[in-house]
Amino acid sequence: MAARIYQRPKSAMQSGKAKSEQWVLEFEQSEARRPDPLMGWTGSGDTQAQVSLTFPSKDAAKAYAQKYGIPARVHATPPKGLKLQAYADNFR
């Protein structure tokens, strides 16, 4: 039951930074998804894949994983670049 720890990226539909500073611990799937023969939906018997825990910092998420013996990989957050340009640059 491995997990991954990452910082949730900002949605393309957001202009603010709400919930972008939180760190998320998600469990990886332990079994493959398969289609349901009646409805055609995909699913699996793995209920841990539905669990998503949020933490205020990366260290808190790592401490939780260590406390409960969960092997976790930390995915680095890509650097946030700010592209500064003036309105007048559109007419050059």
Coordinates of C-alpha atoms in Angstrom, one line a residue:
M1 CA 0.0 0.0 0.0
A2 CA 2.3 2.7 -1.3
A3 CA 1.4 6.4 -1.4
R4 CA 2.5 9.6 -3.0
I5 CA 2.8 13.0 -1.5
Y6 CA 2.5 16.1 -3.7
Q7 CA 1.4 19.7 -3.6
R8 CA -1.9 20.2 -5.4
P9 CA -1.4 22.5 -8.5
K10 CA -3.6 25.5 -9.1
S11 CA -6.5 24.8 -11.4
A12 CA -6.6 26.5 -14.8
M13 CA -10.0 27.9 -13.8
Q14 CA -8.6 29.6 -10.6
S15 CA -7.0 33.0 -10.3
G16 CA -6.5 32.7 -6.6
K17 CA -4.2 30.5 -4.5
A18 CA -6.9 28.8 -2.4
K19 CA -5.8 25.3 -1.3
S20 CA -2.7 25.4 -3.4
E21 CA -0.4 25.5 -0.3
Q22 CA -1.7 22.2 1.0
W23 CA 0.1 18.9 0.6
V24 CA -1.9 15.7 -0.4
L25 CA -1.2 12.1 0.5
E26 CA -2.9 9.7 -1.9
F27 CA -2.7 6.0 -2.0
E28 CA -1.7 4.2 -5.2
Q29 CA -3.9 1.6 -6.7
S30 CA -3.1 -1.9 -5.6
E31 CA -5.2 -3.7 -8.2
A32 CA -6.2 -3.0 -11.8
R33 CA -9.5 -1.4 -12.7
R34 CA -11.9 -3.5 -14.6
P35 CA -15.3 -2.7 -16.3
D36 CA -18.5 -3.6 -14.5
P37 CA -20.4 -6.1 -16.7
L38 CA -23.8 -4.6 -15.9
M39 CA -23.2 -0.9 -16.1
G40 CA -20.0 -0.6 -17.9
W41 CA -18.4 1.7 -15.3
T42 CA -14.8 1.0 -14.4
G43 CA -13.9 0.2 -10.8
S44 CA -11.9 -2.0 -8.5
G45 CA -12.2 -3.5 -5.0
D46 CA -9.4 -1.3 -3.8
T47 CA -11.0 1.3 -1.4
Q48 CA -7.6 2.8 -0.4
A49 CA -7.4 4.5 -3.8
Q50 CA -10.3 6.6 -2.9
V51 CA -8.6 8.1 0.2
S52 CA -7.0 11.5 -0.1
L53 CA -5.5 13.2 3.0
T54 CA -4.5 16.8 3.1
F55 CA -1.7 18.3 5.3
P56 CA -0.5 21.9 5.9
S57 CA 3.1 21.0 5.1
K58 CA 5.3 18.4 3.4
D59 CA 6.9 17.4 6.8
A60 CA 3.5 16.7 8.3
A61 CA 2.6 14.4 5.5
K62 CA 5.9 12.6 5.7
A63 CA 5.5 12.2 9.5
Y64 CA 2.1 10.7 9.1
A65 CA 3.4 8.2 6.5
Q66 CA 6.3 7.3 8.8
K67 CA 4.0 6.9 11.8
Y68 CA 1.7 4.4 10.1
G69 CA 4.4 2.6 8.1
I70 CA 3.3 3.8 4.7
P71 CA 6.0 3.8 2.1
A72 CA 5.6 7.2 0.4
R73 CA 7.3 9.0 -2.5
V74 CA 7.4 12.8 -2.4
H75 CA 6.9 14.5 -5.8
A76 CA 8.7 17.8 -6.0
T77 CA 6.6 20.9 -6.8
P78 CA 7.6 22.5 -10.1
P79 CA 8.9 26.1 -9.6
K80 CA 6.2 28.7 -10.1
G81 CA 7.3 31.3 -12.6
L82 CA 5.7 34.7 -13.0
K83 CA 5.6 36.0 -16.6
L84 CA 5.6 39.8 -16.3
Q85 CA 4.6 41.7 -19.4
A86 CA 3.0 45.0 -20.1
Y87 CA -0.2 45.5 -22.2
A88 CA 1.9 47.5 -24.7
D89 CA 3.9 44.4 -25.5
N90 CA 0.9 43.1 -27.4
F91 CA 1.4 45.7 -30.0
R92 CA 5.1 45.3 -30.7

